Short mmCIF file of C-alpha atoms in Angstrom, two decimals:
data_model
loop_
_atom_site.label_atom_id
_atom_site.label_comp_id
_atom_site.label_asym_id
_atom_site.label_seq_id
_atom_site.Cartn_x
_atom_site.Cartn_y
_atom_site.Cartn_z
CA MET I 299 67.71 120.67 149.55
CA THR I 300 71.39 119.81 149.02
CA THR I 301 73.97 122.42 148.09
CA ILE I 302 74.15 121.19 144.49
CA GLU I 303 70.36 121.25 144.17
CA ALA I 304 70.25 124.78 145.56
CA ARG I 305 72.95 125.91 143.14
CA VAL I 306 71.22 124.36 140.14
CA ALA I 307 67.97 126.05 141.15
CA GLU I 308 69.79 129.36 141.51
CA VAL I 309 71.55 129.21 138.14
CA ALA I 310 68.61 127.71 136.23
CA GLY I 311 66.17 130.11 137.84
CA ALA I 312 63.70 127.30 138.59
CA PRO I 313 62.91 124.89 141.45
CA VAL I 314 64.72 121.54 141.33
CA ARG I 315 63.27 118.11 142.08
CA GLY I 316 66.49 116.13 142.11
CA VAL I 317 70.12 115.93 140.98
CA ARG I 318 72.34 112.91 140.31
CA PRO I 319 76.03 112.80 139.33
CA VAL I 320 76.89 111.37 135.91
CA GLY I 321 80.65 111.86 135.69
CA ALA I 322 83.58 114.26 135.84
CA GLN I 323 85.92 115.90 133.35
CA HIS I 324 88.79 118.35 133.69
CA ARG I 325 88.03 120.47 136.78
CA TRP I 326 84.27 120.03 136.87
CA ARG I 327 81.63 117.43 137.66
CA MET I 328 78.56 116.67 135.57
CA TYR I 329 75.00 116.07 136.71
CA ASP I 330 71.61 115.07 135.37
CA ALA I 331 68.98 117.20 137.12
CA GLU I 332 65.21 117.34 137.00
CA LEU I 333 63.41 120.62 137.47
CA ALA I 334 60.12 120.79 139.36
CA SER I 335 58.43 121.24 135.97
CA GLY I 336 59.67 117.79 134.94
CA GLU I 337 62.24 119.15 132.49
CA ARG I 338 65.60 117.39 132.62
CA VAL I 339 68.75 119.48 132.44
CA PHE I 340 72.48 118.86 132.12
CA VAL I 341 74.80 120.56 134.61
CA LYS I 342 78.52 121.24 134.75
CA ALA I 343 79.68 122.35 138.19
CA ALA I 344 83.08 123.26 139.62
CA ASP I 345 84.06 123.54 143.29
CA ALA I 346 86.09 126.70 142.65
CA PRO I 347 85.43 129.60 140.26
CA LEU I 348 86.67 129.01 136.72
CA GLY I 349 86.59 132.64 135.64
CA GLU I 350 84.82 133.14 132.33
CA LEU I 351 85.02 129.51 131.17
CA PHE I 352 81.36 128.54 131.66
CA ARG I 353 80.07 131.95 130.62
CA THR I 354 82.18 131.70 127.46
CA GLU I 355 80.69 128.30 126.66
CA ALA I 356 77.20 129.73 127.20
CA ALA I 357 77.93 132.70 124.94
CA GLY I 358 79.24 130.41 122.22
CA LEU I 359 76.21 128.12 122.40
CA ARG I 360 73.81 131.04 122.15
CA TRP I 361 75.73 132.45 119.18
CA LEU I 362 75.78 129.15 117.32
CA GLY I 363 72.15 128.50 118.18
CA ALA I 364 71.11 131.83 116.69
CA ALA I 365 72.27 130.52 113.30
CA VAL I 366 70.38 127.20 113.17
CA GLU I 367 67.40 126.47 115.39
CA GLY I 368 67.82 123.44 117.63
CA LEU I 369 71.43 122.74 116.65
CA VAL I 370 72.69 123.34 120.20
CA PRO I 371 71.05 122.89 123.62
CA GLU I 372 69.27 125.84 125.18
CA VAL I 373 71.33 127.64 127.83
CA LEU I 374 69.32 127.97 131.05
CA GLY I 375 72.01 129.74 133.05
CA ALA I 376 75.74 130.13 133.67
CA ASP I 377 78.09 131.71 136.18
CA ASP I 378 81.72 131.18 137.23
CA THR I 379 81.11 127.75 138.81
CA MET I 380 78.14 126.29 136.92
CA LEU I 381 76.53 125.85 133.50
CA VAL I 382 72.97 124.56 133.12
CA LEU I 383 71.68 123.37 129.73
CA ALA I 384 68.51 121.77 128.46
CA ARG I 385 69.28 118.07 128.25
CA ILE I 386 69.72 116.33 124.89
CA GLU I 387 68.34 112.80 124.84
CA GLU I 388 70.83 110.84 122.79
CA GLY I 389 69.85 108.53 119.97
CA ARG I 390 71.78 106.97 117.12
CA ALA I 391 73.52 108.28 114.06
CA ASP I 392 72.27 107.13 110.69
CA ALA I 393 72.84 108.28 107.12
CA ALA I 394 69.83 110.60 107.05
CA ALA I 395 70.82 112.26 110.34
CA ALA I 396 74.38 112.66 109.06
CA GLU I 397 73.18 114.38 105.89
CA ARG I 398 70.97 116.73 107.87
CA PHE I 399 73.89 117.52 110.15
CA GLY I 400 76.08 118.35 107.16
CA ARG I 401 73.46 120.79 105.89
CA ASP I 402 72.99 122.29 109.35
CA LEU I 403 76.74 122.75 109.72
CA ALA I 404 76.92 124.51 106.36
CA ALA I 405 74.08 126.84 107.39
CA MET I 406 75.76 127.61 110.71
CA HIS I 407 79.03 128.46 108.98
CA ALA I 408 77.22 130.62 106.43
CA ALA I 409 75.77 132.77 109.23
CA GLY I 410 79.25 134.25 109.47
CA ALA I 411 81.07 136.35 112.04
CA ASP I 412 82.28 139.92 112.26
CA ALA I 413 85.94 138.86 112.28
CA PHE I 414 88.22 135.92 112.85
CA GLY I 415 88.18 135.43 116.62
CA ALA I 416 85.42 136.40 119.02
CA PRO I 417 84.34 139.14 121.43
CA TRP I 418 84.65 136.69 124.36
CA PRO I 419 87.72 134.96 125.85
CA GLY I 420 88.47 131.57 124.35
CA PHE I 421 88.95 128.14 125.91
CA ILE I 422 89.42 124.63 124.58
CA ALA I 423 89.11 122.18 127.45
CA GLU I 424 90.94 124.19 130.11
CA LEU I 425 93.49 125.81 127.80
CA PRO I 426 93.04 129.47 126.89
CA LEU I 427 92.49 130.44 123.26
CA ASP I 428 93.47 133.88 122.04
CA ASN I 429 90.32 135.19 120.37
CA THR I 430 91.70 138.64 119.57
CA PRO I 431 89.90 139.58 116.34
CA GLY I 432 91.68 139.67 113.01
CA ASP I 433 90.73 140.11 109.35
CA ASP I 434 93.15 137.68 107.66
CA TRP I 435 92.69 133.98 108.45
CA PRO I 436 96.16 132.64 107.55
CA SER I 437 98.04 135.05 109.82
CA TRP I 438 95.35 134.83 112.51
CA TYR I 439 95.57 131.02 112.56
CA ALA I 440 99.36 131.04 112.69
CA GLU I 441 99.55 133.68 115.43
CA ARG I 442 96.50 132.75 117.54
CA ARG I 443 96.18 128.98 117.09
CA LEU I 444 99.59 127.54 116.21
CA ALA I 445 102.37 129.67 117.71
CA PRO I 446 101.11 129.71 121.34
CA TYR I 447 100.72 125.93 121.49
CA VAL I 448 104.03 125.18 119.83
CA ARG I 449 105.73 127.29 122.52
CA THR I 450 103.76 125.63 125.31
CA ALA I 451 104.45 122.13 123.99
CA VAL I 452 108.19 122.77 123.62
CA ASP I 453 108.45 124.39 127.05
CA ALA I 454 106.63 121.42 128.64
CA GLY I 455 108.77 118.86 126.83
CA GLY I 456 105.98 117.49 124.65
CA LEU I 457 107.82 118.61 121.50
CA SER I 458 111.54 118.96 120.85
CA ALA I 459 113.03 121.80 118.85
CA ALA I 460 113.37 119.38 115.92
CA ASP I 461 109.68 118.45 116.25
CA ALA I 462 108.72 122.11 116.22
CA ALA I 463 110.69 122.87 113.05
CA PRO I 464 108.12 121.62 110.48
CA ILE I 465 105.34 123.38 112.40
CA GLU I 466 107.34 126.60 112.26
CA ARG I 467 107.74 126.09 108.49
CA VAL I 468 103.96 125.77 108.23
CA MET I 469 103.58 129.12 110.00
CA ALA I 470 106.16 130.72 107.71
CA ARG I 471 104.34 129.45 104.60
CA ILE I 472 100.80 129.82 105.90
CA ALA I 473 99.71 132.31 103.24
CA ASP I 474 100.54 129.79 100.50
CA LEU I 475 99.09 126.77 102.32
CA ALA I 476 95.76 128.22 103.44
CA GLY I 477 93.97 128.14 100.10
CA PRO I 478 91.56 130.76 98.76
CA ALA I 479 90.70 133.75 100.92
CA ILE I 480 87.48 133.27 102.88
CA ARG I 481 85.18 135.37 105.01
CA PRO I 482 84.87 134.49 108.71
CA ALA I 483 82.52 131.55 109.27
CA ARG I 484 80.56 130.92 112.46
CA ILE I 485 82.36 127.79 113.64
CA HIS I 486 82.10 125.44 116.62
CA GLY I 487 85.87 125.34 117.02
CA ASP I 488 86.14 121.97 118.81
CA CYS I 489 83.98 119.88 116.51
CA TRP I 490 85.31 116.40 117.21
CA SER I 491 82.88 113.49 117.16
CA GLY I 492 82.44 113.46 120.94
CA ASN I 493 80.94 116.95 120.78
CA VAL I 494 78.25 115.84 118.32
CA LEU I 495 75.24 114.23 120.03
CA TRP I 496 72.80 112.38 117.79
CA SER I 497 69.22 113.07 118.75
CA GLY I 498 65.89 113.29 116.97
CA GLY I 499 67.28 112.44 113.55
CA ARG I 500 70.02 115.07 113.56
CA GLY I 501 73.44 115.85 114.99
CA ARG I 502 73.52 118.46 117.73
CA LEU I 503 76.57 120.35 118.99
CA VAL I 504 77.86 120.75 122.55
CA ASP I 505 81.05 122.01 124.25
CA PRO I 506 82.03 124.65 121.69
CA ALA I 507 85.12 126.81 121.42
CA ALA I 508 83.01 129.04 119.18
CA HIS I 509 84.56 131.86 117.16
CA GLY I 510 84.80 133.34 113.73
CA GLY I 511 87.07 130.97 111.86
CA HIS I 512 87.59 128.87 108.76
CA PRO I 513 84.76 126.48 107.85
CA GLU I 514 87.22 123.73 107.00
CA THR I 515 88.35 123.65 110.65
CA ASP I 516 85.12 122.02 111.86
CA LEU I 517 85.15 119.46 109.04
CA ALA I 518 88.80 118.59 109.72
CA MET I 519 88.00 118.05 113.40
CA LEU I 520 85.18 115.65 112.52
CA ASP I 521 87.67 113.72 110.40
CA LEU I 522 90.41 113.69 113.05
CA PHE I 523 88.59 111.46 115.54
CA GLY I 524 86.23 109.64 113.20
CA ALA I 525 82.69 111.00 113.15
CA PRO I 526 80.08 108.40 112.12
CA HIS I 527 78.94 108.60 108.50
CA LEU I 528 81.62 111.24 107.85
CA ALA I 529 81.44 110.87 104.06
CA ARG I 530 77.68 111.57 104.17
CA ILE I 531 78.20 114.60 106.42
CA VAL I 532 80.82 116.10 104.11
CA ALA I 533 78.93 115.33 100.90
CA ALA I 534 75.75 116.96 102.23
CA TYR I 535 77.78 119.94 103.48
CA GLU I 536 79.50 120.48 100.14
CA GLU I 537 76.22 120.28 98.23
CA VAL I 538 75.29 123.46 100.11
CA ARG I 539 78.71 125.04 100.55
CA PRO I 540 81.41 123.73 98.17
CA LEU I 541 85.01 123.99 99.41
CA PRO I 542 87.29 123.30 96.42
CA GLY I 543 90.62 121.74 97.39
CA ARG I 544 89.49 121.11 100.97
CA ALA I 545 90.88 117.58 101.24
CA ALA I 546 94.47 118.72 100.72
CA ARG I 547 94.14 121.22 103.57
CA VAL I 548 92.78 118.82 106.19
CA PRO I 549 96.20 118.34 107.89
CA LEU I 550 96.64 122.11 108.20
CA HIS I 551 93.35 122.42 110.08
CA GLN I 552 94.09 119.37 112.22
CA LEU I 553 97.42 120.79 113.34
CA HIS I 554 95.95 123.08 116.00
CA PRO I 555 93.83 120.42 117.78
CA LEU I 556 96.78 118.03 117.69
CA LEU I 557 98.99 120.67 119.32
CA VAL I 558 96.27 121.17 121.93
CA HIS I 559 96.41 117.44 122.65
CA VAL I 560 100.19 117.58 123.00
CA CYS I 561 99.79 120.41 125.52
CA LEU I 562 97.04 118.62 127.46
CA TYR I 563 98.24 115.01 127.33
CA GLY I 564 101.93 115.10 126.50
CA GLY I 565 104.14 113.53 123.89
CA GLY I 566 101.73 110.75 122.96
CA TYR I 567 100.38 113.09 120.28
CA ARG I 568 103.83 114.32 119.19
CA THR I 569 104.11 112.08 116.12
CA ALA I 570 100.60 112.93 114.92
CA ALA I 571 101.26 116.67 115.24
CA VAL I 572 104.59 116.48 113.40
CA ASP I 573 103.09 114.26 110.69
CA ALA I 574 100.22 116.73 110.22
CA ALA I 575 102.70 119.58 109.78
CA ARG I 576 104.67 117.65 107.19
CA ALA I 577 101.48 116.69 105.33
CA ALA I 578 100.35 120.32 105.35
CA LEU I 579 103.67 121.36 103.82
CA ARG I 580 103.23 118.81 101.04
CA GLY I 581 99.74 120.21 100.41
#
């Protein structure tokens, strides 16, 4: 048995028949593995410990999965160098699957959270997220999701001081821009289209940055990178959970992921982040 097979067996708690690599991302490699039972599993594995990153992902998946059965893959095991999940066999998105996903997303959000933030450390890709709990979303979003990434982007040269100015105005006016007060929703937190796998006539969620947040954040992320059948997803969602005035607030909720992209990938996302800030200010 190879080292990777032995590790998968250890973390999954089951004998392994075989493992094959399927790609790499950030600081980890990905594998398709088959257990001795015949079950196929998906594996993320790192050569060096990543602290709480994989355990945090596992905790978030379990938390989201407790809200809507089957919406996320089952977690088979996690430690500081590996995450093992039940494999999702991908299919295709169609209108009916999109509508079901919109309803599932609304139900997941409605399950709620104890506070904005989470009881576990946060990560998006490899960047840390401050999940310190709070009870007021506008100030929490400004302090925990915008301010840290503006500072990082400016320090790294991805944003100039002039670029940061409209984002700082958003933070100063956040109470007016955020819309009606809301209770914490149970959100995925990194809900771009690549983290939605279409399988069995529904959308299923992977790779969360799960926390108590604003429900419009997940919908804005789906819009940012073009989820298939987006209009059907949103319409089905809002039949269950109306969000009056949501469309005007999309740029506000897209500002954080765009800042994350500036921090991860540099100034190529600078214009999009600045434009989102200006659009948010226009409301």
